């Protein structure tokens, strides 16, 4: 969905639903998900419809994912770290 | 650090300027910010800009690095990555850093959380691929990231034109810019032109973006009155209505924007008095000329107190810090007033263009209260227009009553995304001003925090103040 204009200053690998994804250490988890082509970051609580980051500034809570075992983390406010495990919520 | 003279919340232009000025005036100053680096949303990643970035983003972004450098050199303490989950009238702040919570006691608090994009509740706006125009700009500034597919931009406001130019400069294909600013507005806004012309640069900058978007050959559709997103599992097309009928543009990324509104959850939770701003169609804390709120220890600076823009925010931050220093006995009121004089002159300059912008880009009523019953208003709890109309039929006359009946505003975002639309829908259904519908009663924790972090707090919290 998104592409990066520059090569990463510091490249790290994170794991999204078990799959390795290359990321820039300066980026938020939400930015990395969008650059990796992850269309859905979570399912809505009521109808389990697919959701994705909407505001990228911490107000919409659509980018809630599980990070290193902790649920409901705001991906747009969380910087990536090497070997971080991110789990989106599949249907 | 758990005690300070001055706590500033938010590291945008208002917060950086307030903290810098507070430290200069000898106050033990602490700046808390949710992001990992100073800049706020407008100057996101201000310290990480490459020389080429200014050609893409515009020269005005250089100001962010200047403000950040002055702040770094000021001696103010800085705690990035800090989420504020409580603001008490007595100056107590609840702070979450990582998974640890603590309380900070400040003699004075300046809230500078800035603005957020006004949510645009249109059919299908929850589908992946639909984002705020500001979100795309954040990705561009913070991560050097742009859409890799053609995008549609829709809405009203300077940012729609700016983001179109910025993305086009970065080589992104823009299928269309759908403009919801009504043509007759331009004629009405002309009345503000003589005053706005005194702003000079501000106005010319905006006209420059419109010119650039046109000269780049971007398809511009004016007179758009309704929008709807179609797609299965993700956005696939944006349908729009004009006087000549309905049309549709295929796209997998669409950027919506109807201006920005103050972020008021912190000031609401603290129980500052709020007022409705009819010109900007938003709630804002009531403040005096120094940003002081109805509460003794709490001030608000920058766009969180009403949308004035980044340059004005800087000035408002400095004024609030001067007042803090005077209240805390560092300077006399005479010195405060004398030091403020050039700031007041700057503020007058920075705000001359505002009435024109407010009138020109005022969102269409039809876009704030969709007609379609199935449109989701509260994204978290998936409360629709029909649910809200039912709540009104059952007697909901204010936002909090609608919340109890429908669960709107009860999800993780705590009503940040649905608040404006809920109030507008209830007001329209009852044919009363939005002011009469009121806004949310917000309680701490104003952001989610792990229960374990709350339980581990030393000392505990005082009970919430009664009204």
PDB file of C-alpha atoms in Angstrom, chain A residues 1-9 24-62 64 70-74 76-80, chain B residues 34-36 41 44 50 53 56 83 99 115-117 119-120 125-132 134-136 138-140 142-149 170-172 233-234 252-253 256 263 376 379-382 412-414 416-417 447-448 450:
ATOM      1  CA  UNK A   1       0.000   0.000   0.000  1.00  0.00           C
ATOM      2  CA  UNK A   2       2.919   2.303   0.835  1.00  0.00           C
ATOM      3  CA  UNK A   3       6.525   2.385  -0.318  1.00  0.00           C
ATOM      4  CA  UNK A   4       9.587   3.866   1.331  1.00  0.00           C
ATOM      5  CA  UNK A   5      11.397   6.604  -0.593  1.00  0.00           C
ATOM      6  CA  UNK A   6      14.785   5.926   1.012  1.00  0.00           C
ATOM      7  CA  UNK A   7      16.630   2.795   2.147  1.00  0.00           C
ATOM      8  CA  UNK A   8      16.417   2.335   5.942  1.00  0.00           C
ATOM      9  CA  UNK A   9      19.050   4.158   8.016  1.00  0.00           C
ATOM     10  CA  UNK A  24      13.624   0.863   9.556  1.00  0.00           C
ATOM     11  CA  UNK A  25      14.439   1.096  13.279  1.00  0.00           C
ATOM     12  CA  UNK A  26      13.132   4.697  13.273  1.00  0.00           C
ATOM     13  CA  UNK A  27       9.646   3.696  12.128  1.00  0.00           C
ATOM     14  CA  UNK A  28       6.453   2.985  14.019  1.00  0.00           C
ATOM     15  CA  UNK A  29       4.944  -0.489  13.885  1.00  0.00           C
ATOM     16  CA  UNK A  30       1.964   0.932  11.955  1.00  0.00           C
ATOM     17  CA  UNK A  31       4.216   2.460   9.279  1.00  0.00           C
ATOM     18  CA  UNK A  32       6.016  -0.869   8.885  1.00  0.00           C
ATOM     19  CA  UNK A  33       2.717  -2.751   8.524  1.00  0.00           C
ATOM     20  CA  UNK A  34       1.561  -0.349   5.801  1.00  0.00           C
ATOM     21  CA  UNK A  35       4.885  -0.599   3.931  1.00  0.00           C
ATOM     22  CA  UNK A  36       4.764  -4.391   4.198  1.00  0.00           C
ATOM     23  CA  UNK A  37       1.381  -4.416   2.465  1.00  0.00           C
ATOM     24  CA  UNK A  38      -0.559  -5.610   5.506  1.00  0.00           C
ATOM     25  CA  UNK A  39      -4.081  -4.512   4.584  1.00  0.00           C
ATOM     26  CA  UNK A  40      -5.778  -5.314   7.898  1.00  0.00           C
ATOM     27  CA  UNK A  41      -4.213  -4.556  11.268  1.00  0.00           C
ATOM     28  CA  UNK A  42      -7.142  -5.761  13.367  1.00  0.00           C
ATOM     29  CA  UNK A  43     -10.778  -6.814  13.289  1.00  0.00           C
ATOM     30  CA  UNK A  44     -13.465  -4.617  14.785  1.00  0.00           C
ATOM     31  CA  UNK A  45     -14.767  -5.746  18.169  1.00  0.00           C
ATOM     32  CA  UNK A  46     -18.450  -5.956  17.230  1.00  0.00           C
ATOM     33  CA  UNK A  47     -18.722  -7.277  13.658  1.00  0.00           C
ATOM     34  CA  UNK A  48     -15.087  -8.414  13.180  1.00  0.00           C
ATOM     35  CA  UNK A  49     -14.828  -6.259  10.058  1.00  0.00           C
ATOM     36  CA  UNK A  50     -11.275  -5.497   8.888  1.00  0.00           C
ATOM     37  CA  UNK A  51      -9.618  -2.295  10.090  1.00  0.00           C
ATOM     38  CA  UNK A  52      -6.352  -0.526   9.293  1.00  0.00           C
ATOM     39  CA  UNK A  53      -4.459   2.492  10.656  1.00  0.00           C
ATOM     40  CA  UNK A  54      -6.576   5.616  10.045  1.00  0.00           C
ATOM     41  CA  UNK A  55      -5.033   8.600  11.871  1.00  0.00           C
ATOM     42  CA  UNK A  56      -1.364   7.643  12.449  1.00  0.00           C
ATOM     43  CA  UNK A  57      -1.285   9.923  15.505  1.00  0.00           C
ATOM     44  CA  UNK A  58      -2.767   7.929  18.340  1.00  0.00           C
ATOM     45  CA  UNK A  59      -6.399   9.077  18.343  1.00  0.00           C
ATOM     46  CA  UNK A  60      -8.351   6.476  16.329  1.00  0.00           C
ATOM     47  CA  UNK A  61      -7.122   3.222  17.949  1.00  0.00           C
ATOM     48  CA  UNK A  62      -7.679   1.340  14.682  1.00  0.00           C
ATOM     49  CA  UNK A  64      -4.350  -1.902  17.867  1.00  0.00           C
ATOM     50  CA  UNK A  70       0.868  -7.608  25.025  1.00  0.00           C
ATOM     51  CA  UNK A  71      -2.564  -7.042  23.422  1.00  0.00           C
ATOM     52  CA  UNK A  72      -4.112  -3.755  22.243  1.00  0.00           C
ATOM     53  CA  UNK A  73      -0.950  -1.767  21.689  1.00  0.00           C
ATOM     54  CA  UNK A  74      -1.244   1.300  19.456  1.00  0.00           C
ATOM     55  CA  UNK A  76       1.303   4.041  15.373  1.00  0.00           C
ATOM     56  CA  UNK A  77       2.762   5.091  18.746  1.00  0.00           C
ATOM     57  CA  UNK A  78       5.117   2.137  19.142  1.00  0.00           C
ATOM     58  CA  UNK A  79       8.585   2.258  17.551  1.00  0.00           C
ATOM     59  CA  UNK A  80       9.800  -1.042  16.102  1.00  0.00           C
TER      60      UNK A  80
ATOM     61  CA  UNK B  34       3.645  10.787  23.463  1.00  0.00           C
ATOM     62  CA  UNK B  35       5.969  10.702  20.450  1.00  0.00           C
ATOM     63  CA  UNK B  36       9.591   9.566  20.452  1.00  0.00           C
ATOM     64  CA  UNK B  41       2.204  16.463  14.252  1.00  0.00           C
ATOM     65  CA  UNK B  44       6.857  15.497  12.905  1.00  0.00           C
ATOM     66  CA  UNK B  50      17.161  15.492   5.160  1.00  0.00           C
ATOM     67  CA  UNK B  53      12.905  16.805   2.379  1.00  0.00           C
ATOM     68  CA  UNK B  56       9.153  17.936  -0.869  1.00  0.00           C
ATOM     69  CA  UNK B  83       1.287   8.903  27.623  1.00  0.00           C
ATOM     70  CA  UNK B  99       4.325  -0.291  31.018  1.00  0.00           C
ATOM     71  CA  UNK B 115      -5.224  19.266  16.985  1.00  0.00           C
ATOM     72  CA  UNK B 116      -6.598  16.180  15.274  1.00  0.00           C
ATOM     73  CA  UNK B 117      -8.293  15.850  11.905  1.00  0.00           C
ATOM     74  CA  UNK B 119     -13.386  12.734  11.566  1.00  0.00           C
ATOM     75  CA  UNK B 120     -15.384  12.452   8.330  1.00  0.00           C
ATOM     76  CA  UNK B 125     -14.988   5.024   5.953  1.00  0.00           C
ATOM     77  CA  UNK B 126     -13.966   2.116   8.190  1.00  0.00           C
ATOM     78  CA  UNK B 127     -12.593   0.094   5.247  1.00  0.00           C
ATOM     79  CA  UNK B 128      -8.811  -0.416   5.144  1.00  0.00           C
ATOM     80  CA  UNK B 129      -7.337   2.031   2.639  1.00  0.00           C
ATOM     81  CA  UNK B 130      -9.383   5.000   3.897  1.00  0.00           C
ATOM     82  CA  UNK B 131      -7.238   7.354   5.989  1.00  0.00           C
ATOM     83  CA  UNK B 132      -7.027  10.919   7.091  1.00  0.00           C
ATOM     84  CA  UNK B 134      -2.973  14.038   7.820  1.00  0.00           C
ATOM     85  CA  UNK B 135      -2.141  10.349   8.307  1.00  0.00           C
ATOM     86  CA  UNK B 136      -0.595  10.219   4.837  1.00  0.00           C
ATOM     87  CA  UNK B 138       2.592  11.810   8.910  1.00  0.00           C
ATOM     88  CA  UNK B 139       3.836   8.762   6.984  1.00  0.00           C
ATOM     89  CA  UNK B 140       5.619  11.082   4.573  1.00  0.00           C
ATOM     90  CA  UNK B 142       8.024  10.526   9.885  1.00  0.00           C
ATOM     91  CA  UNK B 143       8.878   7.557   7.674  1.00  0.00           C
ATOM     92  CA  UNK B 144       9.535   8.908   4.175  1.00  0.00           C
ATOM     93  CA  UNK B 145       6.689   6.685   3.067  1.00  0.00           C
ATOM     94  CA  UNK B 146       4.213   7.337   0.233  1.00  0.00           C
ATOM     95  CA  UNK B 147       1.353   5.389  -1.370  1.00  0.00           C
ATOM     96  CA  UNK B 148       2.530   2.969  -4.078  1.00  0.00           C
ATOM     97  CA  UNK B 149      -0.836   3.078  -5.847  1.00  0.00           C
ATOM     98  CA  UNK B 170       7.185  12.509  -4.440  1.00  0.00           C
ATOM     99  CA  UNK B 171       5.996  10.877  -7.662  1.00  0.00           C
ATOM    100  CA  UNK B 172       2.664   9.527  -6.386  1.00  0.00           C
ATOM    101  CA  UNK B 233     -12.784  -6.044   2.887  1.00  0.00           C
ATOM    102  CA  UNK B 234     -10.894  -2.968   1.687  1.00  0.00           C
ATOM    103  CA  UNK B 252      -7.380   1.516  -2.922  1.00  0.00           C
ATOM    104  CA  UNK B 253      -6.077   4.470  -0.920  1.00  0.00           C
ATOM    105  CA  UNK B 256     -10.244  12.311   3.656  1.00  0.00           C
ATOM    106  CA  UNK B 263      -7.810  17.718  21.024  1.00  0.00           C
ATOM    107  CA  UNK B 376     -20.998   3.936  10.999  1.00  0.00           C
ATOM    108  CA  UNK B 379     -16.024   3.189  14.599  1.00  0.00           C
ATOM    109  CA  UNK B 380     -15.077   1.342  17.800  1.00  0.00           C
ATOM    110  CA  UNK B 381     -18.550   0.161  18.821  1.00  0.00           C
ATOM    111  CA  UNK B 382     -19.952   0.243  15.265  1.00  0.00           C
ATOM    112  CA  UNK B 412     -10.921   2.208  22.914  1.00  0.00           C
ATOM    113  CA  UNK B 413     -10.785   5.681  21.308  1.00  0.00           C
ATOM    114  CA  UNK B 414     -13.107   6.971  24.069  1.00  0.00           C
ATOM    115  CA  UNK B 416     -12.351  10.869  20.004  1.00  0.00           C
ATOM    116  CA  UNK B 417     -13.478   9.761  16.543  1.00  0.00           C
ATOM    117  CA  UNK B 447      -6.015   6.741  27.672  1.00  0.00           C
ATOM    118  CA  UNK B 448      -5.970   2.983  28.256  1.00  0.00           C
ATOM    119  CA  UNK B 450      -2.561  -1.764  31.968  1.00  0.00           C
TER     120      UNK B 450
END
